[in-house]
mmCIF file of C-alpha atoms in Angstrom:
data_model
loop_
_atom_site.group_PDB
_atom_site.id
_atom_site.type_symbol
_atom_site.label_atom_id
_atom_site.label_comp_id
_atom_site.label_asym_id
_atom_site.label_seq_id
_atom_site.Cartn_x
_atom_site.Cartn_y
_atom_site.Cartn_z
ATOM 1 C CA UNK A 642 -59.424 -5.900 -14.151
ATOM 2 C CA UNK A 643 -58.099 -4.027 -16.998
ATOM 3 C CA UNK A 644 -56.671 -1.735 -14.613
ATOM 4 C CA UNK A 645 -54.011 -3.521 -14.288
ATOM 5 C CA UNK A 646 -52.353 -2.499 -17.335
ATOM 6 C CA UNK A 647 -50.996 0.388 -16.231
ATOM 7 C CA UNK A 648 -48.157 -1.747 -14.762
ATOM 8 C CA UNK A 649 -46.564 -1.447 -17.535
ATOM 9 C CA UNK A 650 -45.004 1.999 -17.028
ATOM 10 C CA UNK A 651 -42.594 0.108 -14.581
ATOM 11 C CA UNK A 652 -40.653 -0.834 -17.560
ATOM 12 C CA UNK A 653 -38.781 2.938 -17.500
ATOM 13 C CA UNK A 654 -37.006 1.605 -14.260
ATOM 14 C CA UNK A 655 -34.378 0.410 -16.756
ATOM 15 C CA UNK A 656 -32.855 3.442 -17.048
ATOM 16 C CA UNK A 657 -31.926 3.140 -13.161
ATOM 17 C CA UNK A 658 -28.329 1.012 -14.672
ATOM 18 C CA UNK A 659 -26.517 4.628 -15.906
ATOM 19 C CA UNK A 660 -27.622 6.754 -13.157
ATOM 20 C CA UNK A 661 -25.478 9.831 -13.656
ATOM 21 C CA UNK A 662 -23.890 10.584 -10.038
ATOM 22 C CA UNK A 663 -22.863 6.605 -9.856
ATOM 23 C CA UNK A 664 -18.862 6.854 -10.514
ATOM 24 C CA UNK A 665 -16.195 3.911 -10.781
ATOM 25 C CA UNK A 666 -14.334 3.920 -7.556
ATOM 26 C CA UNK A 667 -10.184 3.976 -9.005
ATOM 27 C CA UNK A 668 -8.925 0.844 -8.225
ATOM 28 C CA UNK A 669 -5.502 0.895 -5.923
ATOM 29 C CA UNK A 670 -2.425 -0.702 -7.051
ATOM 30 C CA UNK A 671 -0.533 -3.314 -4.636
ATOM 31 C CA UNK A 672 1.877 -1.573 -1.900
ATOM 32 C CA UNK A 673 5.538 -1.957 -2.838
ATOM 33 C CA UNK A 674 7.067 -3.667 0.544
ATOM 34 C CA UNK A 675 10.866 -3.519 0.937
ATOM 35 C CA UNK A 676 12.577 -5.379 3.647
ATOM 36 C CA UNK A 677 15.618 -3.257 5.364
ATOM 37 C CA UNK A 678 17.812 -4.798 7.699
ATOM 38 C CA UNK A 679 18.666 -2.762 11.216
ATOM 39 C CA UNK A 680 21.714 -3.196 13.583
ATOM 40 C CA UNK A 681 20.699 -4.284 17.334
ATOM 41 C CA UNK A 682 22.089 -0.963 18.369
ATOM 42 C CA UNK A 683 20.049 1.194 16.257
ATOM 43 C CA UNK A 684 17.149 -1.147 17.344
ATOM 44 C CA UNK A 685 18.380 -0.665 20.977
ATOM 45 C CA UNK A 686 18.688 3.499 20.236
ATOM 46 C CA UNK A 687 16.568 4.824 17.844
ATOM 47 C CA UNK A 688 17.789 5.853 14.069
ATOM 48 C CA UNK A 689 16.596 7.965 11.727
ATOM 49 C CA UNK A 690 17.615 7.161 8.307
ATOM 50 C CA UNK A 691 16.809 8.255 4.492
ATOM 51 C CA UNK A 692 15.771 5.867 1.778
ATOM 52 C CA UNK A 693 15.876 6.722 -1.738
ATOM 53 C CA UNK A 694 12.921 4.912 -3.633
ATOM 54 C CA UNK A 695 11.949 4.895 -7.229
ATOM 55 C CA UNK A 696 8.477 4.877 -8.062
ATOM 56 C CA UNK A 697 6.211 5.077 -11.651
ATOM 57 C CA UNK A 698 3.579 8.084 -12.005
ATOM 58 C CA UNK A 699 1.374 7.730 -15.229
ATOM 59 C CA UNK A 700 4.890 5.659 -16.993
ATOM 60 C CA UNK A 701 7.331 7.867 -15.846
ATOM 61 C CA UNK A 702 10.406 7.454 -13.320
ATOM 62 C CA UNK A 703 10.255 9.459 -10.043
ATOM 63 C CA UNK A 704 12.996 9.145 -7.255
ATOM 64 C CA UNK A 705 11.691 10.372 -3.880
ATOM 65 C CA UNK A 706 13.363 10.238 -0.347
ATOM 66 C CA UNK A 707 11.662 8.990 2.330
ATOM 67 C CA UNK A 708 12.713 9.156 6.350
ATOM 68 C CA UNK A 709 12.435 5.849 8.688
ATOM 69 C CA UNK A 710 12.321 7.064 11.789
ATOM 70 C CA UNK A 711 13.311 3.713 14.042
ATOM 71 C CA UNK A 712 11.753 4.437 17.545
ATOM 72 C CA UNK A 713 14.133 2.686 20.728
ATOM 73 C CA UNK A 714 12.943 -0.773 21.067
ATOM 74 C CA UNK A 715 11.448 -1.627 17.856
ATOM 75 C CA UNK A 716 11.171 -5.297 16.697
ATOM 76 C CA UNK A 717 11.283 -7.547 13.651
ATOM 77 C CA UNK A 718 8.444 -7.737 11.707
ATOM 78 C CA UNK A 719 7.575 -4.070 12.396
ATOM 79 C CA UNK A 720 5.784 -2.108 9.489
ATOM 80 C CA UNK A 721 6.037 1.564 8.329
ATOM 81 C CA UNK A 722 3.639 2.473 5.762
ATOM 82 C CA UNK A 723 3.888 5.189 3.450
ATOM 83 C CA UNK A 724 0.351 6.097 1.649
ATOM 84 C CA UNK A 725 0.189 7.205 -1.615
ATOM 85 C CA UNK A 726 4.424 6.753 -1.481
ATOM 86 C CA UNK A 727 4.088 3.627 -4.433
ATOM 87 C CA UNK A 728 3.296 3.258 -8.361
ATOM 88 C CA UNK A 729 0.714 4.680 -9.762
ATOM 89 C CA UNK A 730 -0.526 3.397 -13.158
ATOM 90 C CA UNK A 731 -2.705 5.403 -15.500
ATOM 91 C CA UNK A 732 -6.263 5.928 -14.418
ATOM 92 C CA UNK A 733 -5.142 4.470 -10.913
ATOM 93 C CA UNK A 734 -4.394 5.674 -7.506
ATOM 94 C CA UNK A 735 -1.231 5.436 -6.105
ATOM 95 C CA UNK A 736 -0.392 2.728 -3.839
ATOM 96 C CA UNK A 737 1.736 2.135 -0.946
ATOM 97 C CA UNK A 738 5.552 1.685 -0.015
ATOM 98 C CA UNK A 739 5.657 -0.370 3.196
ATOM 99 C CA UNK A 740 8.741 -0.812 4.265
ATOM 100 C CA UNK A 741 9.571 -4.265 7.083
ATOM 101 C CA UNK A 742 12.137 -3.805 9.741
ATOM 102 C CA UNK A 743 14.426 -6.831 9.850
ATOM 103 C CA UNK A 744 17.162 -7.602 12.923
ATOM 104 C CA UNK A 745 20.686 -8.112 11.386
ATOM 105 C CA UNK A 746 22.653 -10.596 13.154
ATOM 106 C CA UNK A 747 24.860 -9.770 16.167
ATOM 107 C CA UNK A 748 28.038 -10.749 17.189
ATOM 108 C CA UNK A 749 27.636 -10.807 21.026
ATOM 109 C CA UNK A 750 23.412 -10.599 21.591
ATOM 110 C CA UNK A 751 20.783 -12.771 20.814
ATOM 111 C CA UNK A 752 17.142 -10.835 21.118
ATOM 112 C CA UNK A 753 14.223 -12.973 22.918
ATOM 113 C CA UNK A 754 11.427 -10.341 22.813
ATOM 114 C CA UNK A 755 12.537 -7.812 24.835
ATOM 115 C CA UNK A 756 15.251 -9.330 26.326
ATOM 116 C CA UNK A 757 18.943 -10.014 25.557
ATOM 117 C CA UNK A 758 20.716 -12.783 25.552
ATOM 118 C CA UNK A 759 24.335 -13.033 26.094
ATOM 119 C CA UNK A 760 26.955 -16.582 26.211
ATOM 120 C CA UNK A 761 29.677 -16.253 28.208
ATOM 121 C CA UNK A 762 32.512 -18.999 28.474
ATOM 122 C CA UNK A 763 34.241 -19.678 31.548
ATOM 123 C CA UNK A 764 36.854 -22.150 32.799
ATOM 124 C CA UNK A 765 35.713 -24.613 35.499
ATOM 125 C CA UNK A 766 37.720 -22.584 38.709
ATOM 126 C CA UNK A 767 35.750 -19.816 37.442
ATOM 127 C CA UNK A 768 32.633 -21.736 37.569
ATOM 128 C CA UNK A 769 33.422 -23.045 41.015
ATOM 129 C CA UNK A 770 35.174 -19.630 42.763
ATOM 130 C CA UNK A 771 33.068 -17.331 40.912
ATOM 131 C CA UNK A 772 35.104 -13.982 39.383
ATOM 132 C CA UNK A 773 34.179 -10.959 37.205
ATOM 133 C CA UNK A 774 33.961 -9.897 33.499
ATOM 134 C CA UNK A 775 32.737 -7.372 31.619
ATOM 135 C CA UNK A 776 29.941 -6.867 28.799
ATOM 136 C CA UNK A 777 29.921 -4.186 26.268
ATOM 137 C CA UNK A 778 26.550 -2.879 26.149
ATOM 138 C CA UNK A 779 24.954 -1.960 22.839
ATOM 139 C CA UNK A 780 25.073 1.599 23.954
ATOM 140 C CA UNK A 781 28.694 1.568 24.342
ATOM 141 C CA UNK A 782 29.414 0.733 27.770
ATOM 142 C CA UNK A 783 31.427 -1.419 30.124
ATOM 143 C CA UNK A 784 28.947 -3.435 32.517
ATOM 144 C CA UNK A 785 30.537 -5.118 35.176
ATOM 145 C CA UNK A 786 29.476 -8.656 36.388
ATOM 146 C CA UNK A 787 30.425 -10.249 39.316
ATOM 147 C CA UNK A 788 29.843 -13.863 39.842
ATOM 148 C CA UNK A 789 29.828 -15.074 43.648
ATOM 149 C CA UNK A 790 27.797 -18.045 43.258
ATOM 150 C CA UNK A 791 28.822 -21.671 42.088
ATOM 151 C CA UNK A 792 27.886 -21.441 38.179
ATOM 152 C CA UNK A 793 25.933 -25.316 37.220
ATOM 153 C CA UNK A 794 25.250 -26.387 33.686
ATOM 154 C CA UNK A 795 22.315 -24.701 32.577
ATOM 155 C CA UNK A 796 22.734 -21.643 34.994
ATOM 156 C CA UNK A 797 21.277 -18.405 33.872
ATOM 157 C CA UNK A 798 22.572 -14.842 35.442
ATOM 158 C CA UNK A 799 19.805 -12.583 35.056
ATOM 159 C CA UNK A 800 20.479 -8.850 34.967
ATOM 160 C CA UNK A 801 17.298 -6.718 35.539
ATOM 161 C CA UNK A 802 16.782 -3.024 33.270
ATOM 162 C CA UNK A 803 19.690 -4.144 30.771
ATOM 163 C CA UNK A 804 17.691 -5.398 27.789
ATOM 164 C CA UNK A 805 15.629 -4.283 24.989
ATOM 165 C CA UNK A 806 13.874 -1.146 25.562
ATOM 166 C CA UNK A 807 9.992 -1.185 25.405
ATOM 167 C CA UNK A 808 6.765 0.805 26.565
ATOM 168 C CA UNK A 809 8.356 3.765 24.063
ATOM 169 C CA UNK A 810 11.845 3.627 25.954
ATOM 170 C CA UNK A 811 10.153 3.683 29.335
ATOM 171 C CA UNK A 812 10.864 0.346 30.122
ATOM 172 C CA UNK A 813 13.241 -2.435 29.373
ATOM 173 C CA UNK A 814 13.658 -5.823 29.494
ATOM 174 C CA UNK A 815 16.583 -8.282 30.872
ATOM 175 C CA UNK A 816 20.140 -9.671 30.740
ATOM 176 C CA UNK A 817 19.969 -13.390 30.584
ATOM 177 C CA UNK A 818 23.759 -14.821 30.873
ATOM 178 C CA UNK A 819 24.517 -18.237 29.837
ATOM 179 C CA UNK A 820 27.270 -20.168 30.543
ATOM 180 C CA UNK A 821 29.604 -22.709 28.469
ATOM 181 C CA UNK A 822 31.735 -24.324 31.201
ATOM 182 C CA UNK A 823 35.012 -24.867 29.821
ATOM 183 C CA UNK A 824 35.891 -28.391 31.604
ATOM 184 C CA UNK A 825 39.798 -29.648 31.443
ATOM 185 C CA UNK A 826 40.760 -32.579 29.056
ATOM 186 C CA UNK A 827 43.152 -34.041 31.851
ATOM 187 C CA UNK A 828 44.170 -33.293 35.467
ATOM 188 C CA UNK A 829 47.619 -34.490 37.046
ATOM 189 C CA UNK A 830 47.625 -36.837 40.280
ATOM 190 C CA UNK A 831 48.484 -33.535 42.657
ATOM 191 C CA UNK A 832 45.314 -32.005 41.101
ATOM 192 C CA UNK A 833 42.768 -34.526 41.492
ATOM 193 C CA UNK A 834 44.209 -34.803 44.908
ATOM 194 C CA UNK A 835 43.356 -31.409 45.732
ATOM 195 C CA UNK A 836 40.249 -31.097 44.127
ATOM 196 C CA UNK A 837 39.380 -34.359 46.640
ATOM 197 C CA UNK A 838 40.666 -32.251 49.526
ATOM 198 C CA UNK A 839 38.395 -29.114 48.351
ATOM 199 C CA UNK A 840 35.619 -30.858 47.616
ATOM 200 C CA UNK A 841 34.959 -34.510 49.288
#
């Protein structure tokens, strides 16, 4: 039984807590994310822009330039990361710039995924005897619409190929044209009388 003594030599596992090849992982500093606002048409073309950014090695100022390179088609929300691109304080390794791709507003388009969304306002002959317009496209040209049907509240005119790109410019999505139907404030007798002629 007195054998068991020689348990005792367990007590030099202690020195197991400073092994020498253990290292302290460097800790990483939280990525920098800046918010910059695109125009539907570069979203619709592709840009490449240069940012200027400021960033603090060891306590000291450094301004870098970094290119965002906007692909055709690219949505709100979209991320760009830049490793290594952020701070980095002493005895730390340097974080991350991320910069967030945000839609600026348009005067003509709304986006809805990858389609576009256009209003169009019309008067109420128009609505009834169809006609034509034109669009300006977000690449700068003149689409022509022609309207043959009778246009009801709520009507949608959906062009096919003439939205937001997608699939890495391979695709795209629609056209949806909505309607405000202008209606008169007041009619004389002679043109409720032929509007009953026309119609009734």
């Amino acid at each position: 039984p007195g054998g068991m003594g020689g348990m005792g030599g367990m007590g030099g596992m202690g020195g197991m807590g400073g092994h020498p090849n253990m290292r302290r992982t460097k800790s990483k500093p939280r990525a920098t994310v800046n918010h910059i606002p695109f125009s539907l048409e570069d979203l619709y073309q592709g840009v490449t822009k240069k940012y200027k950014i400021t960033r603090t090695v060891n306590g000291s100022e450094r301004p870098e330039t970094v290119t965002i390179d906007v692909k055709p088609g690219w949505k709100k929300g979209t991320k760009l990361t830049f490793e290594g691109k952020g701070d980095q304080p002493p005895g730390q390794l340097a974080g991350d710039v991320v910069f967030v791709i945000d839609e600026k507003p348009h005067p003509h388009f709304r986006r809805e995924g990858n389609d576009l969304v256009y209003d169009q306002d019309i008067l109420l002959a128009q609505a009834l005897c169809g006609f034509a317009f034109k669009i300006p496209t977000l690449d700068k040209r003149a689409l022509r619409i022609d309207i043959s049907e009778v246009v009801t509240p709520g009507y949608v005119k959906v062009v096919p190929g003439e939205g937001m790109p997608y699939r890495q410019g391979e695709a795209k999505g629609d056209l949806k044209i909505r309607f405000n139907i202008r209606f008169p404030s007041s009619l004389t007798g002679d043109q409720k009388q032929k509007i009953r002629e026309a119609l009734l």
